[in-house]
Coordinates of C-alpha atoms and ligand atoms in Angstrom, one line a residue:
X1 CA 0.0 0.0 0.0
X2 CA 1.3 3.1 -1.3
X3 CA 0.2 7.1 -0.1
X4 CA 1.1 10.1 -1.7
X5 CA -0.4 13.1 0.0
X6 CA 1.2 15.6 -2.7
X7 CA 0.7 15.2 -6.4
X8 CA 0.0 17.3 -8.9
X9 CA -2.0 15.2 -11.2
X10 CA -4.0 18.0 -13.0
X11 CA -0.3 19.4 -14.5
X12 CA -0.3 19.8 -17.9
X13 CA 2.2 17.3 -18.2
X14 CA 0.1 14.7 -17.6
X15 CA -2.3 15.9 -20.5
X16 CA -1.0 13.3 -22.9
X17 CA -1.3 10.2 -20.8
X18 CA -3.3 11.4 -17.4
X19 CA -5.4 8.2 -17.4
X20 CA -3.2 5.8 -17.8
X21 CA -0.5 7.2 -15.0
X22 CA -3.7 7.1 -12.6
X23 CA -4.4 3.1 -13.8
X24 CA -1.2 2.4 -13.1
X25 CA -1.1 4.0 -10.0
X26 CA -3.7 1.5 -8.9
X27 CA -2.4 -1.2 -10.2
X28 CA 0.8 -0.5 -8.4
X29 CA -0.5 -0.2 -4.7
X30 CA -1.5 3.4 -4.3
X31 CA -4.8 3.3 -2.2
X32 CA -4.6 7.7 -1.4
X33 CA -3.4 10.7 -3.9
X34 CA -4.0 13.9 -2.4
X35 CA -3.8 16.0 -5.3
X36 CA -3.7 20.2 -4.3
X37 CA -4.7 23.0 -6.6
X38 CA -2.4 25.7 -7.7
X39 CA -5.0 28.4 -8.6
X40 CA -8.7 28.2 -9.1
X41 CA -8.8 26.3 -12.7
X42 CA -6.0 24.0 -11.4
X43 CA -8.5 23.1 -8.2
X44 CA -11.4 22.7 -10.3
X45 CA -9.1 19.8 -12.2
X46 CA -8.1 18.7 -8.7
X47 CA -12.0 18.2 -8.0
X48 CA -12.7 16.9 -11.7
X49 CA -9.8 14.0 -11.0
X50 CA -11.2 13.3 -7.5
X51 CA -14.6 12.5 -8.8
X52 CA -13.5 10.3 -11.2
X53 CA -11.3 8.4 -9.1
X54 CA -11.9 6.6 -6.0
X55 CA -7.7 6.6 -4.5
X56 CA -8.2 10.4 -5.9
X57 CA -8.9 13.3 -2.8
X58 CA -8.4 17.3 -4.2
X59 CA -7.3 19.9 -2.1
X60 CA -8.1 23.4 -3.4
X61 CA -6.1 26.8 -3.2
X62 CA -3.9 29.6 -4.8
X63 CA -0.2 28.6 -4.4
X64 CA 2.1 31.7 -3.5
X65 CA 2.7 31.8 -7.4
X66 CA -0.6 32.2 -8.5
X67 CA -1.2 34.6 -5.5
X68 CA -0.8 37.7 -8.2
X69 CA -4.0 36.3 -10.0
X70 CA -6.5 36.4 -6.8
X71 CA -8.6 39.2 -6.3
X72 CA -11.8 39.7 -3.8
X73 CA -13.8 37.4 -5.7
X74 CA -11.3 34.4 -5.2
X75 CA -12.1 33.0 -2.1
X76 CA -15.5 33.6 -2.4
X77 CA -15.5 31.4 -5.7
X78 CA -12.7 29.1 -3.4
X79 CA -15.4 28.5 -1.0
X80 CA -18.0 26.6 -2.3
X81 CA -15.4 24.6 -4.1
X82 CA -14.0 23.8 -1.0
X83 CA -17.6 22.5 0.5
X84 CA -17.5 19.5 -2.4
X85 CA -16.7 16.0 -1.7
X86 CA -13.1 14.6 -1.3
X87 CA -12.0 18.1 -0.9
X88 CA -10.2 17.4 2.3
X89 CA -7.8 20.2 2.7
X90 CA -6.9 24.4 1.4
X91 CA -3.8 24.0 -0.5
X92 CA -1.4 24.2 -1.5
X93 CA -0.9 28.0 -0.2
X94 CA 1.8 29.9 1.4
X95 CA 5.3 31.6 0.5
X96 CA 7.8 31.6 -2.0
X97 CA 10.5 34.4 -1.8
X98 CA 12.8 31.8 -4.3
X99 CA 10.9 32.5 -7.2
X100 CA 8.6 35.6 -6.2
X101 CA 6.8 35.3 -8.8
X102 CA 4.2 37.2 -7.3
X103 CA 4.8 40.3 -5.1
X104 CA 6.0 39.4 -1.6
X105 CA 2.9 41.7 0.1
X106 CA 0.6 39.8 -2.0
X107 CA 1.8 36.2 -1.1
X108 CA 1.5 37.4 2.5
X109 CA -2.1 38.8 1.8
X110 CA -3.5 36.0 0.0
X111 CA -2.2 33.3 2.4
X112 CA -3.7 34.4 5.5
X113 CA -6.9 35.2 3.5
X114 CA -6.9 31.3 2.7
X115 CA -5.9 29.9 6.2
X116 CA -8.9 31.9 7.6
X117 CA -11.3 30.0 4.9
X118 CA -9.4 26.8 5.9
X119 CA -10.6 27.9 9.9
X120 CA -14.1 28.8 8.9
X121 CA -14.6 25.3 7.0
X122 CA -12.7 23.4 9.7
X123 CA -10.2 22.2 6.9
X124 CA -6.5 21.6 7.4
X125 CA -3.9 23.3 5.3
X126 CA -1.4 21.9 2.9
X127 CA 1.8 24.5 3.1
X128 CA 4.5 25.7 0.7
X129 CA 7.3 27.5 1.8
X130 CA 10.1 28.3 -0.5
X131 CA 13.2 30.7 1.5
X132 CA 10.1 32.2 3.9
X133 CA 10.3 29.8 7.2
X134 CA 10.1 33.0 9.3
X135 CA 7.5 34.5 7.4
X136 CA 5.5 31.3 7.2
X137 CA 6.1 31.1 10.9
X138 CA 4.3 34.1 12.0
X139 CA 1.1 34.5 9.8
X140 CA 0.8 30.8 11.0
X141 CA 0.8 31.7 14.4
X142 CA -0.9 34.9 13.9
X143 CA -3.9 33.2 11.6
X144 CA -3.5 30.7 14.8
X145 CA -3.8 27.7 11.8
X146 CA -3.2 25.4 14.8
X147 CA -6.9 25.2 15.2
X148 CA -6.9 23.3 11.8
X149 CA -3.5 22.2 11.4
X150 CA -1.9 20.8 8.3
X151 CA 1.0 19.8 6.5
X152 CA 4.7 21.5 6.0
X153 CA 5.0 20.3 2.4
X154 CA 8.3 19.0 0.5
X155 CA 10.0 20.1 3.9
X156 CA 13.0 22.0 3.4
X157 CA 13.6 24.2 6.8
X158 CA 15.9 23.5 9.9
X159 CA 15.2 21.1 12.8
X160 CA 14.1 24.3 14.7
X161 CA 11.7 25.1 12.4
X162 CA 9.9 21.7 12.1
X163 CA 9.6 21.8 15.8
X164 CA 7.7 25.2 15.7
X165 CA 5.6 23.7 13.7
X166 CA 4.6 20.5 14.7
X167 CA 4.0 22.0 17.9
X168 CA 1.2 24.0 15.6
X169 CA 0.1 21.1 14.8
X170 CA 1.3 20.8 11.7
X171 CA 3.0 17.3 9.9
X172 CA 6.1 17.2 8.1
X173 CA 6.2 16.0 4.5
X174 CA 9.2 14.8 2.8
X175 CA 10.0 14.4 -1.4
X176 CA 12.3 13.3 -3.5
X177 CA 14.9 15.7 -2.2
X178 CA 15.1 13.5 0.4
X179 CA 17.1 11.5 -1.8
X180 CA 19.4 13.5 -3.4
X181 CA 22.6 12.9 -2.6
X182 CA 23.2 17.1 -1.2
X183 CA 20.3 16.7 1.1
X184 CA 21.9 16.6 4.3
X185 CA 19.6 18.4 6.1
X186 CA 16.7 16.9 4.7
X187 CA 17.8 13.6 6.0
X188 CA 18.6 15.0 9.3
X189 CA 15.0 16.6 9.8
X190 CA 13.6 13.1 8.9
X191 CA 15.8 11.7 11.3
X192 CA 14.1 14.1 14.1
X193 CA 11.1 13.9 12.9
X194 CA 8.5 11.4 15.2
X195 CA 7.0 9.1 12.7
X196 CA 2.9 10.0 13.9
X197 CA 4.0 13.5 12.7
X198 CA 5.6 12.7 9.6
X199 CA 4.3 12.0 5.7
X200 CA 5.7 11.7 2.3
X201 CA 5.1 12.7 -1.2
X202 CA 6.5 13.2 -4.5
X203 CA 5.1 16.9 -5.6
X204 CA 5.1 15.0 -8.9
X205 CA 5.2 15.8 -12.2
X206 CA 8.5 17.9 -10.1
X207 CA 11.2 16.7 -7.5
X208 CA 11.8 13.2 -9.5
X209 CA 13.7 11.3 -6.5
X210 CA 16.5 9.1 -6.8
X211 CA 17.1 7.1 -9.0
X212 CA 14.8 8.5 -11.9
X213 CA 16.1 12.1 -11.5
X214 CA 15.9 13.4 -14.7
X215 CA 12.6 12.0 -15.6
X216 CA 8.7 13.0 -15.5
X217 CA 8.1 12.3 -11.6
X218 CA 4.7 10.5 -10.7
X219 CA 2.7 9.2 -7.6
X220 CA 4.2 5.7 -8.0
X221 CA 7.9 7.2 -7.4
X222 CA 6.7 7.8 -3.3
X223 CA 8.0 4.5 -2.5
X224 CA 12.0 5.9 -3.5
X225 CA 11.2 8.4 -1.0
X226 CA 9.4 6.3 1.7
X227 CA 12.5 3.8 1.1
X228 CA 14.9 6.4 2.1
X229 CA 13.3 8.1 5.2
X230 CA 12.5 4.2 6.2
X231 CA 16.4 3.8 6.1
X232 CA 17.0 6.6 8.0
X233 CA 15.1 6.0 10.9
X234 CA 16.2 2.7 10.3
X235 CA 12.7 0.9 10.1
X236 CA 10.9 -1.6 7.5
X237 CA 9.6 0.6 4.5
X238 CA 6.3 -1.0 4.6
X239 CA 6.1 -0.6 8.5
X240 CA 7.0 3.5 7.8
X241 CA 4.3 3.2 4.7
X242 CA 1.5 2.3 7.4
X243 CA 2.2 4.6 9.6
X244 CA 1.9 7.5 6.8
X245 CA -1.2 5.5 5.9
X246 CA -2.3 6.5 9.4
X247 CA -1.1 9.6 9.7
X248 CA -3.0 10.8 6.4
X249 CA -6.3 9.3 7.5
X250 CA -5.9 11.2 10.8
X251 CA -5.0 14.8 9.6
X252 CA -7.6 14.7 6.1
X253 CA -10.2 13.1 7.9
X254 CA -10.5 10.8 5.2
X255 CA -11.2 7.8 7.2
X256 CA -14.5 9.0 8.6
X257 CA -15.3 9.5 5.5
X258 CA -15.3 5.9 4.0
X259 CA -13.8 6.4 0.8
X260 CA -10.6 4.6 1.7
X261 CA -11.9 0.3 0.7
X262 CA -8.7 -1.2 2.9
Ligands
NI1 NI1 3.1 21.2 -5.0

């Protein structure tokens, strides 16, 4: 049994041959893809996939790139999407001061104006931060998005920092730069890490881990990365795969909600 709570399934990339990665998906042991929107057309995919597909669930949101494109109507159009079934999370939002391809004020603006729909609807968060650990640090504290929690996604800050914010209640998610061969810091976060706080993911059709770097990433990949945090903490890869199981059922709610046939 395979999870990958971060995929982005609805990427153009996956235009050619979307089906078929999904079938095989299946067919190779994925029971859960949690797939976040990037901006509202992207999270309407995101819903579109999710209907279709029962190992499916959409989060929706405007990531920090998009966050130029939102205007007053966005979360009032975000909303009611978010209300649909198998949404089980706002995402993926937050910071990216890498890039910045949007301005830095409106990043801030339009992430706090999505953790306080995520509050409203009683929804957890999925998170990216890019270079912005302080930032992301304070709006999270200040939007107090430890009522609803959520995920750090594709983790990439200090020990320090995942402490903060798994004591806000928030999981940490590692990718495939877990694997890289640079990623010291990445493997020593993971090492930290408890495993009832920690997930994994493959931010697919980026972040290819090792050793398919180079190629189109997809949902199948997660086991490279589950393989390598499982060797770090020095534990059976199926036994660490369970507990992510777990861990995802817990924080999306999706067991309540029956949709998972195991
Ligand atoms: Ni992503």
């Amino acid at each position: 049994m395979l999870v990958d709570t971060h995929a982005h399934l609805d990427d153009r990339r996956f235009d050619d041959d979307r089906e078929e990665v999904i079938k095989r998906c299946e067919e190779e042991g994925l029971v859960c893809i949690i797939n976040p929107g990037s901006n509202l057309s992207s999270s309407i995919k995101a819903l579109s996939l999710a209907a279709a597909h029962p190992i499916i669930f959409a989060a929706v949101g405007i990531h920090p790139h998009d966050a130029k494109t939102a205007d007053q109507n966005t979360a009032e159009i975000l909303r009611p999407l978010a209300g649909r079934e198998k949404v089980v999370a706002i995402g993926e939002i937050g910071l990216d001061y890498h890039y910045d391809f949007s301005p830095r004020d409106k990043q801030k603006q339009v992430f706090r104006e999505q953790i306080a729909l995520a509050r409203e609807l009683k929804l957890p968060i999925i998170v990216h931060d890019r270079e912005a650990h302080g930032d992301i640090l304070n709006i999270l504290r200040e939007e107090r998005a430890w009522e609803v929690g959520g995920v750090m996604h594709c983790f990439s800050g200090s020990k320090e920092t995942a402490r903060e914010c798994m004591d806000m209640n928030f999981f940490i998610s590692f990718a495939g730069p877990v694997t890289f061969e640079n990623a010291r810091k990445a493997r020593e976060v993971a090492a930290y890490v408890p495993i009832d706080r920690l997930l994994v993911e493959t931010d697919c059709p980026y972040l290819t881990p090792v050793p398919l770097r180079g190629r189109r990433n997809y949902p199948g990949n997660v086991k490279f990365v589950a393989e390598e945090v499982a060797r770090i903490k020095d534990m059976d890869a199926d036994a660490l795969m369970e507990c992510v199981l777990d861990n995802t059922r817990k924080l999306f709610g999706i067991d309540s909600r029956h949709y998972l046939s195991s």
